Every structure is written in structure tokens, then in C-alpha cells.
């Protein structure tokens, strides 16, 4: 599976922006970058995905480095409900769709 | 908003017993998955299912496991003879599209079934 590296944990204060980094130096040209998150006692939840360009949706923004070897998930204003494990996943371009979850980053949001 | 549902939320069974975990994927979705997460560990892929057959399975998905779509709405995971190490959260997921190279497939996960094997 395609390898990603994320910090084990990060902390933020409520209402502040959060930048969650992910390194994926072995990414290939057709790999999509996905972010999922897992809130406590829930199933994973899709957050955002991208290929080359930066992406925005209602949940977050995804900034992708020009060489695509790293990306950053940006939560513009963290809330207590954003406390979760965030997973950066490369979609290896196969036709089968399995997701490889790593350990992810545990985000703690302080009030 | 449509969502994946799973029943039961918690299943307790004795070692060696058969269990069936049930999932109702989102209605127009085509691709179905089972994942599991042992307490404190990573989410692990078990199997994917499309067009009434298994598309891919992991090394975890041995002969004790089987999947079925018995009707147009349910998707089940059966464990024939449970072992202590099968205790985990089991997540069902579905996606609306066939995964093709260069495309993405967002997977929608259910809330999980906690399986406890005693």
C-alpha cells in the first residue's frame, strides 16, 4: 500500500485554524489524496480529496504541494466537534477501491 | 441525508458460535465493503463486493468469513466460528461508483457493530 506519514497527535484551541500535515513521498501520478476522519465511537467519515490542485469544501481545505509529495488538511476554525483521528490516504489507482488506513493524527481541540 | 446503517450495534457471542452482522448500504450504491478495527488499532480492510461477488479480500478474510447480499438492500458479513481475536468493531461501507483508474470513490461508512467474543 502507498505509504503516508502523519504526526501521531496535534492540539488546537477552539476557533483557531488547524493545519494537519501528511507526507507521501512515494506518490505516483494517478494517486488521489484522500482525507477521512473518525470521530470517537464512530465510523470513518470522508472529508476531502484531491489530485493536484488545492481543494475546498464545506468541511475543510486541502493544500497539495507542487511536487505532490506532501499535503495539508486545513480546518479553518476548529470546533470541539472536530476532535477526531484524521487519516491521510493515497488511493493507489487500482480498480478495486480498498482504503488503507494508517494510524492517523489524533486532533485534540481545547475550549 | 442517506446513510449506511448497521445492526446490531453490539453483539456478544461465545467462542465457536456463528455471527451475522448486517448492513444496509445507501440505496443507489454499487460497491460494498467490510472493514474492522480492533480496539486501539488501525482500521483494516476485509473485503469488497460488487455485482454479487467478491472483488477483493484481504489476508484477514479467511474461510471463516463470508459475505452475502441476500436481497436488494442488505449486505451481511458472516463469521462461521468466532474466535477471541475476532473481537472488534466491524464497519460496513458503500460507494456509489465503480472505482476506475484516475477516479475517486468516496466511501460512506456505517456506525459499526461492536463484536465481543467471550
Coordinates of N, CA and C in Angstrom, one line a residue:
Chain A
X1 N 0.8 -1.2 0.0 CA 0.0 0.0 0.0 C 0.9 1.2 0.0
X2 N 0.3 2.3 -0.5 CA 1.1 3.6 -0.6 C 1.3 4.1 0.8
X3 N 2.5 4.6 1.1 CA 2.8 5.0 2.4 C 2.6 6.5 2.6
X4 N 1.9 6.8 3.8 CA 1.8 8.2 4.2 C 2.4 8.3 5.6
X5 N 2.8 9.5 5.9 CA 3.4 9.8 7.3 C 2.7 11.0 7.9
X6 N 2.1 10.8 9.0 CA 1.4 11.8 9.7 C 1.9 11.9 11.2
X7 N 1.8 13.1 11.8 CA 2.1 13.2 13.2 C 1.1 12.4 14.0
X8 N 1.5 11.8 15.1 CA 0.6 11.0 15.9 C -0.5 11.8 16.5
X9 N -0.2 13.1 16.9 CA -1.2 13.9 17.6 C -0.9 15.4 17.3
X10 N -2.0 16.1 17.4 CA -1.9 17.6 17.4 C -2.9 18.2 18.2
X11 N -2.7 19.4 18.7 CA -3.7 20.1 19.5 C -4.0 21.5 18.9
X12 N -5.2 21.9 19.2 CA -5.6 23.2 18.8 C -6.6 23.8 19.8
X13 N -6.7 25.1 19.8 CA -7.8 25.7 20.5 C -9.0 26.0 19.6
X14 N -10.1 26.0 20.3 CA -11.4 26.2 19.5 C -11.3 27.5 18.8
X15 N -11.9 27.6 17.6 CA -12.0 28.8 16.8 C -10.7 29.1 16.1
X16 N -9.6 28.4 16.3 CA -8.3 28.6 15.6 C -8.2 27.7 14.4
X17 N -7.4 28.1 13.4 CA -7.2 27.2 12.3 C -6.2 26.1 12.7
X18 N -6.4 25.0 12.0 CA -5.6 23.8 12.2 C -5.0 23.3 10.9
X19 N -3.7 23.1 10.9 CA -3.1 22.6 9.7 C -2.5 21.2 10.0
X20 N -3.1 20.2 9.4 CA -2.7 18.8 9.6 C -1.9 18.3 8.4
X21 N -0.6 18.0 8.7 CA 0.3 17.7 7.6 C 0.3 16.2 7.2
X22 N 0.7 15.9 6.0 CA 0.8 14.5 5.6 C 1.9 14.4 4.5
X23 N 2.9 13.5 4.7 CA 3.9 13.3 3.8 C 3.7 12.0 3.0
X24 N 3.8 12.1 1.7 CA 3.6 10.9 0.8 C 4.6 11.0 -0.3
X25 N 5.9 10.8 0.0 CA 6.9 11.0 -1.0 C 6.9 10.0 -2.1
X26 N 6.2 8.8 -1.9 CA 6.2 7.8 -3.0 C 5.0 7.9 -3.8
X27 N 4.3 9.0 -3.8 CA 3.0 9.1 -4.5 C 3.3 9.0 -6.0
X28 N 2.4 8.4 -6.7 CA 2.5 8.3 -8.2 C 1.5 9.2 -8.8
X29 N 1.7 9.4 -10.1 CA 0.9 10.4 -10.8 C -0.6 10.2 -10.8
X30 N -1.0 9.0 -10.6 CA -2.5 8.8 -10.7 C -3.1 8.7 -9.3
X31 N -2.3 8.8 -8.2 CA -2.8 8.6 -6.9 C -3.6 9.8 -6.4
X32 N -4.8 9.6 -6.0 CA -5.6 10.6 -5.3 C -5.2 10.7 -3.9
X33 N -5.3 11.9 -3.3 CA -5.0 12.1 -1.9 C -6.4 12.2 -1.2
X34 N -6.7 11.3 -0.3 CA -8.0 11.4 0.4 C -7.7 11.7 1.9
X35 N -8.6 12.4 2.5 CA -8.6 12.6 3.9 C -10.0 12.1 4.5
X36 N -9.9 11.2 5.5 CA -11.0 10.8 6.2 C -10.8 11.1 7.7
X37 N -11.8 11.2 8.4 CA -11.7 11.4 9.9 C -12.6 10.4 10.6
X38 N -12.2 10.1 11.8 CA -13.0 9.2 12.7 C -13.3 9.8 14.0
X39 N -14.5 10.2 14.2 CA -14.9 10.8 15.5 C -15.0 9.7 16.5
X40 N -14.9 10.0 17.8 CA -15.0 9.0 18.8 C -16.2 8.1 18.7
X41 N -15.9 6.8 18.7 CA -17.0 5.8 18.6 C -17.9 5.8 17.4
X42 N -17.3 6.3 16.3 CA -18.0 6.3 15.0 C -17.2 5.7 13.9
X43 N -17.8 5.5 12.8 CA -17.1 5.0 11.6 C -16.4 6.1 10.9
X44 N -15.4 5.8 10.1 CA -14.7 6.9 9.4 C -15.6 7.7 8.5
X45 N -15.2 8.9 8.3 CA -16.1 9.8 7.5 C -15.2 10.5 6.5
X46 N -15.6 10.6 5.3 CA -14.9 11.3 4.2 C -14.8 12.8 4.5
X47 N -13.7 13.4 4.3 CA -13.5 14.8 4.5 C -13.3 15.5 3.2
X48 N -12.3 15.1 2.4 CA -11.9 15.8 1.2 C -11.0 14.9 0.4
X49 N -10.8 15.2 -0.9 CA -9.8 14.5 -1.7 C -9.3 15.5 -2.8
X50 N -8.2 15.2 -3.3 CA -7.6 16.0 -4.4 C -6.6 15.2 -5.2
X51 N -6.2 15.8 -6.3 CA -5.2 15.1 -7.2 C -4.0 16.0 -7.3
X52 N -4.2 17.2 -7.8 CA -3.0 18.1 -8.0 C -3.3 19.5 -7.4
X53 N -4.5 20.0 -7.7 CA -4.9 21.4 -7.3 C -5.4 21.4 -5.8
X54 N -5.3 22.6 -5.2 CA -5.9 22.8 -3.9 C -7.4 22.7 -4.0
X55 N -8.0 22.2 -3.0 CA -9.5 21.9 -3.0 C -10.1 22.5 -1.7
X56 N -11.3 23.0 -1.9 CA -12.1 23.5 -0.8 C -13.5 22.8 -0.8
X57 N -14.0 22.5 0.4 CA -15.4 22.1 0.5 C -15.9 22.7 1.8
X58 N -17.1 22.3 2.2 CA -17.7 22.9 3.4 C -17.0 22.5 4.7
X59 N -16.3 21.4 4.6 CA -15.7 20.9 5.9 C -14.2 21.4 6.0
X60 N -13.5 21.5 4.9 CA -12.1 21.8 5.0 C -11.5 22.2 3.7
X61 N -10.2 22.5 3.7 CA -9.4 22.8 2.5 C -8.3 21.8 2.5
X62 N -7.9 21.5 1.3 CA -6.7 20.6 1.1 C -5.7 21.3 0.2
X63 N -4.5 21.5 0.8 CA -3.4 22.2 0.1 C -2.4 21.1 -0.3
X64 N -2.1 21.0 -1.6 CA -1.3 20.0 -2.1 C 0.0 20.6 -2.6
X65 N 1.2 20.1 -2.2 CA 2.4 20.7 -2.6 C 2.6 20.5 -4.1
X66 N 3.4 21.4 -4.7 CA 3.6 21.4 -6.2 C 4.1 20.0 -6.6
X67 N 5.0 19.4 -5.9 CA 5.6 18.1 -6.2 C 4.7 17.0 -5.8
X68 N 3.7 17.3 -5.1 CA 2.7 16.3 -4.6 C 3.3 15.3 -3.6
X69 N 4.4 15.6 -3.0 CA 5.0 14.7 -2.0 C 4.5 15.0 -0.6
X70 N 3.7 16.0 -0.5 CA 3.1 16.3 0.8 C 1.7 17.1 0.6
X71 N 0.9 17.0 1.6 CA -0.3 17.8 1.6 C -0.7 18.2 3.0
X72 N -1.6 19.2 3.0 CA -2.0 19.7 4.3 C -3.5 19.8 4.4
X73 N -4.2 19.2 5.3 CA -5.6 19.4 5.6 C -5.8 20.6 6.5
X74 N -6.6 21.6 6.0 CA -6.8 22.8 6.8 C -8.2 22.9 7.3
X75 N -8.4 22.9 8.6 CA -9.7 23.2 9.2 C -9.6 24.7 9.6
X76 N -10.4 25.5 9.0 CA -10.3 27.0 9.1 C -10.6 27.5 10.5
X77 N -11.6 26.9 11.2 CA -11.9 27.3 12.5 C -12.3 26.0 13.3
X78 N -11.4 25.5 14.1 CA -11.6 24.3 14.8 C -12.8 24.4 15.8
X79 N -13.6 23.4 15.8 CA -14.6 23.3 16.8 C -14.4 22.1 17.7
X80 N -15.1 22.0 18.8 CA -14.9 20.8 19.7 C -15.3 19.5 18.9
X81 N -16.3 19.7 18.0 CA -16.7 18.5 17.2 C -15.7 18.0 16.2
X82 N -14.7 18.8 16.0 CA -13.6 18.4 15.0 C -12.6 17.5 15.7
X83 N -12.7 17.3 17.0 CA -11.8 16.4 17.7 C -12.0 15.0 17.2
X84 N -11.0 14.4 16.5 CA -11.1 13.1 15.9 C -9.7 12.6 15.4
X85 N -9.6 11.4 14.9 CA -8.4 11.0 14.3 C -8.6 11.2 12.8
X86 N -7.6 11.9 12.2 CA -7.6 12.3 10.8 C -6.6 11.4 10.0
X87 N -7.1 10.8 9.0 CA -6.3 9.9 8.2 C -6.1 10.5 6.8
X88 N -4.8 10.5 6.4 CA -4.4 10.8 5.0 C -4.2 9.5 4.3
X89 N -4.9 9.3 3.2 CA -4.8 8.0 2.5 C -4.6 8.3 1.0
X90 N -3.7 7.5 0.4 CA -3.5 7.6 -1.0 C -4.3 6.5 -1.7
X91 N -5.0 6.9 -2.7 CA -5.8 6.0 -3.5 C -4.9 5.5 -4.6
X92 N -4.5 4.3 -4.6 CA -3.4 3.8 -5.4 C -3.7 3.7 -6.9
X93 N -4.9 4.0 -7.3 CA -5.2 3.9 -8.7 C -5.6 2.6 -9.2
X94 N -5.8 1.7 -8.2 CA -6.3 0.3 -8.7 C -7.8 0.4 -8.9
X95 N -8.3 -0.6 -9.5 CA -9.7 -0.6 -9.8 C -10.6 -1.1 -8.7
X96 N -10.0 -1.4 -7.5 CA -10.7 -2.2 -6.5 C -11.2 -1.4 -5.3
X97 N -10.6 -0.2 -5.0 CA -11.2 0.7 -4.1 C -10.9 0.5 -2.6
X98 N -10.1 -0.5 -2.2 CA -9.9 -0.6 -0.8 C -9.1 0.6 -0.3
X99 N -9.4 1.0 0.9 CA -8.7 2.1 1.6 C -7.7 1.5 2.6
X100 N -6.5 2.1 2.6 CA -5.5 1.7 3.6 C -5.4 2.7 4.6
X101 N -5.9 2.4 5.8 CA -5.8 3.4 6.9 C -4.5 3.2 7.7
X102 N -3.8 4.3 7.9 CA -2.7 4.3 8.8 C -3.2 4.6 10.2
X103 N -2.2 5.1 11.1 CA -2.6 5.4 12.5 C -3.3 6.8 12.5
X104 N -3.0 7.6 11.5 CA -3.6 8.9 11.5 C -3.1 9.9 12.6
X105 N -3.7 11.1 12.6 CA -3.3 12.1 13.6 C -4.5 12.3 14.5
X106 N -4.3 12.1 15.8 CA -5.3 12.4 16.8 C -5.3 13.9 17.1
X107 N -6.4 14.6 16.7 CA -6.6 16.0 16.9 C -7.4 16.3 18.2
X108 N -6.8 17.0 19.1 CA -7.4 17.4 20.3 C -7.8 18.9 20.2
X109 N -9.0 19.3 20.4 CA -9.4 20.7 20.4 C -9.8 21.1 21.8
X110 N -9.1 22.2 22.2 CA -9.4 22.7 23.6 C -10.4 23.9 23.6
X111 N -11.3 23.9 24.5 CA -12.2 25.0 24.5 C -11.6 26.3 25.0
Chain B
X1 N -30.4 13.1 4.9 CA -29.3 12.6 4.1 C -29.2 11.1 4.3
X2 N -29.1 10.4 3.1 CA -29.0 8.9 3.2 C -27.7 8.5 4.0
X3 N -27.8 7.3 4.7 CA -26.7 6.9 5.5 C -26.7 5.4 5.5
X4 N -25.5 4.8 5.8 CA -25.3 3.4 5.9 C -25.8 3.0 7.4
X5 N -26.6 2.0 7.5 CA -27.0 1.6 8.8 C -26.4 0.1 9.1
X6 N -26.2 -0.2 10.3 CA -25.7 -1.5 10.7 C -26.4 -2.0 12.0
X7 N -26.7 -3.3 12.0 CA -27.3 -3.9 13.1 C -26.6 -5.2 13.4
X8 N -26.6 -5.6 14.7 CA -26.8 -4.8 15.8 C -25.7 -3.8 16.1
X9 N -25.9 -3.0 17.1 CA -24.8 -2.1 17.4 C -23.8 -2.8 18.3
X10 N -24.2 -3.8 19.0 CA -23.3 -4.6 19.8 C -23.8 -6.0 19.8
X11 N -22.8 -6.9 19.6 CA -23.1 -8.3 19.5 C -22.1 -9.0 20.5
X12 N -22.7 -9.8 21.4 CA -21.8 -10.6 22.3 C -22.1 -12.1 21.9
X13 N -21.0 -12.8 21.8 CA -21.2 -14.2 21.4 C -20.1 -15.1 22.1
X14 N -20.4 -16.3 22.1 CA -19.4 -17.3 22.7 C -18.5 -17.8 21.6
X15 N -17.2 -18.0 22.0 CA -16.3 -18.5 21.0 C -16.8 -19.8 20.3
X16 N -16.6 -19.9 19.0 CA -17.1 -21.0 18.3 C -18.5 -20.9 17.7
X17 N -19.2 -19.8 18.1 CA -20.5 -19.6 17.6 C -20.5 -18.8 16.3
X18 N -21.5 -18.9 15.5 CA -21.6 -18.2 14.2 C -22.3 -16.8 14.5
X19 N -21.8 -15.8 13.9 CA -22.5 -14.5 14.0 C -22.7 -13.9 12.6
X20 N -23.8 -13.2 12.4 CA -24.1 -12.5 11.2 C -24.2 -11.0 11.5
X21 N -23.4 -10.2 10.9 CA -23.5 -8.8 11.0 C -24.2 -8.2 9.8
X22 N -25.1 -7.3 10.1 CA -26.0 -6.8 9.0 C -25.7 -5.3 8.7
X23 N -25.9 -5.0 7.4 CA -25.6 -3.7 7.0 C -26.7 -3.3 5.9
X24 N -27.2 -2.1 5.9 CA -28.0 -1.6 4.8 C -27.2 -0.5 4.2
X25 N -26.6 -0.7 3.0 CA -25.9 0.4 2.3 C -26.8 1.4 1.8
X26 N -26.3 2.5 1.4 CA -27.1 3.6 0.7 C -27.7 3.0 -0.6
X27 N -28.9 3.4 -0.8 CA -29.7 2.6 -1.8 C -29.2 2.6 -3.2
X28 N -28.6 3.6 -3.7 CA -28.2 3.6 -5.1 C -26.7 3.3 -5.2
X29 N -26.1 2.8 -4.2 CA -24.7 2.5 -4.2 C -24.4 1.1 -4.8
X30 N -23.2 1.0 -5.4 CA -22.9 -0.3 -6.1 C -21.8 -1.1 -5.5
X31 N -21.0 -0.5 -4.7 CA -19.8 -1.1 -4.2 C -19.9 -1.2 -2.7
X32 N -19.6 -2.3 -2.1 CA -19.8 -2.5 -0.7 C -18.5 -3.1 -0.1
X33 N -18.3 -2.7 1.2 CA -17.1 -3.1 1.9 C -17.4 -3.5 3.3
X34 N -16.5 -4.3 3.8 CA -16.4 -4.5 5.3 C -15.0 -4.2 5.7
X35 N -14.9 -3.5 6.8 CA -13.6 -3.2 7.5 C -13.8 -3.6 8.9
X36 N -12.6 -3.8 9.6 CA -12.8 -4.0 11.1 C -11.7 -3.2 11.8
X37 N -11.9 -2.9 13.1 CA -11.0 -2.1 13.9 C -10.9 -2.8 15.2
X38 N -9.8 -3.5 15.5 CA -9.6 -4.0 16.8 C -9.3 -2.8 17.7
X39 N -9.7 -2.9 19.0 CA -9.6 -1.7 19.9 C -8.2 -1.2 20.0
X40 N -8.1 0.1 19.7 CA -6.8 0.8 19.8 C -5.9 0.6 18.5
X41 N -6.4 -0.1 17.5 CA -5.6 -0.4 16.3 C -6.2 0.3 15.1
X42 N -5.5 0.0 14.0 CA -5.9 0.7 12.7 C -7.2 0.1 12.2
X43 N -7.9 0.8 11.3 CA -9.0 0.3 10.6 C -8.4 -0.6 9.4
X44 N -8.9 -1.8 9.4 CA -8.3 -2.8 8.4 C -9.4 -3.2 7.4
X45 N -9.0 -3.3 6.1 CA -9.9 -3.7 5.1 C -10.1 -5.3 5.2
X46 N -11.3 -5.7 5.0 CA -11.6 -7.1 5.0 C -12.0 -7.6 3.6
X47 N -13.0 -6.9 3.0 CA -13.5 -7.4 1.7 C -14.3 -6.3 1.0
X48 N -14.2 -6.4 -0.4 CA -15.1 -5.5 -1.2 C -16.0 -6.4 -2.0
X49 N -17.1 -5.9 -2.4 CA -18.2 -6.7 -3.1 C -18.8 -5.9 -4.1
X50 N -18.9 -6.4 -5.3 CA -19.6 -5.7 -6.4 C -20.3 -6.7 -7.3
X51 N -21.4 -6.4 -7.8 CA -22.2 -7.2 -8.7 C -22.3 -8.6 -8.2
X52 N -22.6 -8.7 -7.0 CA -22.9 -10.0 -6.3 C -21.7 -11.0 -6.2
X53 N -20.5 -10.4 -6.2 CA -19.4 -11.2 -6.0 C -18.3 -10.4 -5.3
X54 N -17.4 -11.2 -4.7 CA -16.3 -10.5 -4.0 C -15.3 -10.0 -5.1
X55 N -14.9 -8.7 -4.9 CA -14.0 -8.1 -5.8 C -12.6 -8.2 -5.3
X56 N -12.4 -8.1 -4.0 CA -11.1 -8.2 -3.4 C -11.3 -8.6 -1.9
X57 N -10.3 -9.3 -1.4 CA -10.3 -9.7 0.0 C -8.9 -9.6 0.6
X58 N -8.8 -9.3 1.8 CA -7.5 -9.2 2.5 C -7.2 -10.6 3.1
X59 N -5.9 -10.7 3.6 CA -5.5 -11.9 4.2 C -6.3 -12.3 5.5
X60 N -6.9 -11.3 6.0 CA -7.7 -11.5 7.2 C -9.0 -12.3 6.9
X61 N -9.5 -12.1 5.7 CA -10.8 -12.6 5.3 C -10.5 -14.1 4.8
X62 N -10.5 -15.0 5.8 CA -10.2 -16.4 5.5 C -11.5 -17.1 5.4
X63 N -11.4 -18.5 5.4 CA -12.6 -19.3 5.1 C -13.7 -19.2 6.2
X64 N -13.3 -18.6 7.3 CA -14.3 -18.4 8.4 C -15.3 -17.3 8.1
X65 N -14.9 -16.4 7.1 CA -15.7 -15.2 6.8 C -16.5 -15.5 5.5
X66 N -17.6 -14.9 5.4 CA -18.3 -14.9 4.1 C -19.2 -13.6 4.0
X67 N -19.5 -13.2 2.8 CA -20.4 -12.0 2.7 C -21.5 -12.4 1.7
X68 N -22.6 -11.7 1.8 CA -23.7 -12.0 1.0 C -24.6 -10.8 0.9
X69 N -25.2 -10.6 -0.3 CA -26.3 -9.6 -0.4 C -27.6 -10.4 -0.7
X70 N -28.2 -10.7 0.3 CA -29.4 -11.7 0.2 C -30.6 -11.1 -0.5
X71 N -30.7 -9.8 -0.5 CA -31.8 -9.1 -1.2 C -31.3 -7.8 -1.7
X72 N -32.2 -6.9 -2.2 CA -31.7 -5.7 -2.8 C -31.2 -4.6 -1.8
X73 N -31.3 -4.9 -0.5 CA -31.0 -3.8 0.4 C -29.9 -4.2 1.4
X74 N -29.9 -5.5 1.9 CA -29.0 -5.9 2.9 C -27.6 -6.4 2.4
X75 N -26.6 -6.2 3.2 CA -25.3 -6.7 2.9 C -24.8 -7.3 4.2
X76 N -24.5 -8.6 4.2 CA -24.1 -9.3 5.5 C -22.7 -9.8 5.5
X77 N -22.2 -9.8 6.7 CA -20.9 -10.5 7.0 C -21.1 -11.6 8.0
X78 N -20.8 -12.8 7.6 CA -20.9 -14.0 8.5 C -19.5 -14.4 8.9
X79 N -19.4 -14.7 10.2 CA -18.2 -15.3 10.8 C -18.7 -16.7 11.3
X80 N -18.2 -17.8 10.7 CA -18.7 -19.1 10.9 C -18.5 -19.6 12.3
X81 N -17.3 -19.5 12.8 CA -16.9 -20.0 14.1 C -16.0 -19.0 14.8
X82 N -16.6 -18.1 15.6 CA -15.8 -17.0 16.1 C -14.7 -17.3 17.0
X83 N -13.7 -16.5 16.9 CA -12.5 -16.7 17.8 C -12.4 -15.5 18.7
X84 N -11.6 -15.6 19.8 CA -11.5 -14.4 20.6 C -10.9 -13.2 19.9
X85 N -10.0 -13.5 19.0 CA -9.3 -12.4 18.2 C -10.2 -11.8 17.2
X86 N -11.5 -12.3 17.0 CA -12.4 -11.6 16.1 C -13.1 -10.4 16.8
X87 N -12.9 -10.3 18.1 CA -13.5 -9.2 18.8 C -13.0 -7.8 18.2
X88 N -13.9 -7.0 17.8 CA -13.5 -5.8 17.1 C -14.8 -5.0 16.8
X89 N -14.6 -3.8 16.3 CA -15.6 -3.0 15.6 C -15.6 -3.4 14.2
X90 N -16.8 -3.7 13.6 CA -16.9 -4.0 12.2 C -17.7 -2.9 11.5
X91 N -17.0 -2.3 10.5 CA -17.7 -1.3 9.8 C -18.0 -1.7 8.4
X92 N -19.2 -1.4 8.0 CA -19.7 -1.6 6.6 C -19.6 -0.2 5.9
X93 N -19.2 -0.3 4.6 CA -19.2 1.0 3.9 C -19.7 0.7 2.5
X94 N -20.2 1.8 1.8 CA -20.6 1.6 0.4 C -20.1 2.9 -0.4
X95 N -20.0 2.7 -1.6 CA -19.7 3.8 -2.5 C -20.6 3.8 -3.8
X96 N -20.8 4.9 -4.3 CA -21.8 5.0 -5.4 C -21.3 4.6 -6.8
X97 N -19.9 4.5 -6.9 CA -19.4 4.3 -8.2 C -18.5 3.1 -8.3
X98 N -18.3 2.6 -9.5 CA -17.2 1.7 -9.7 C -15.9 2.4 -9.7
X99 N -15.0 1.9 -9.0 CA -13.7 2.6 -8.9 C -12.9 2.3 -10.2
X100 N -12.6 3.4 -10.9 CA -11.8 3.2 -12.1 C -10.6 4.0 -12.0
X101 N -9.6 3.6 -12.7 CA -8.3 4.3 -12.5 C -8.4 5.8 -12.9
X102 N -7.8 6.6 -12.0 CA -7.9 8.0 -12.3 C -9.1 8.7 -11.7
X103 N -10.0 7.9 -11.1 CA -11.2 8.5 -10.5 C -11.1 8.3 -9.0
X104 N -12.0 8.8 -8.3 CA -12.0 8.6 -6.8 C -13.3 7.9 -6.4
X105 N -13.3 7.2 -5.3 CA -14.6 6.7 -4.8 C -14.7 7.0 -3.4
X106 N -15.6 7.9 -3.0 CA -15.8 8.3 -1.7 C -16.6 7.1 -1.0
X107 N -16.1 6.7 0.1 CA -16.8 5.6 0.8 C -17.6 6.1 2.0
X108 N -18.8 5.7 2.1 CA -19.7 6.1 3.2 C -19.7 4.9 4.2
X109 N -19.3 5.2 5.4 CA -19.2 4.2 6.5 C -20.4 4.2 7.4
X110 N -20.8 3.1 7.9 CA -21.8 3.0 8.9 C -21.2 3.2 10.3
X111 N -22.1 3.1 11.3 CA -21.6 3.4 12.7 C -20.9 2.2 13.3
X112 N -21.0 1.1 12.7 CA -20.2 -0.1 13.2 C -21.0 -1.0 14.1
X113 N -20.6 -2.2 14.1 CA -21.1 -3.2 15.1 C -19.9 -3.6 16.0
X114 N -20.1 -3.5 17.3 CA -19.1 -4.0 18.2 C -19.3 -5.4 18.5
X115 N -18.4 -6.3 18.0 CA -18.4 -7.7 18.3 C -17.5 -8.1 19.4
X116 N -18.1 -8.7 20.4 CA -17.4 -9.2 21.6 C -17.5 -10.7 21.6
X117 N -16.3 -11.4 21.6 CA -16.3 -12.8 21.6 C -15.8 -13.3 23.0
X118 N -16.6 -14.0 23.7 CA -16.2 -14.5 25.0 C -15.6 -15.9 25.1

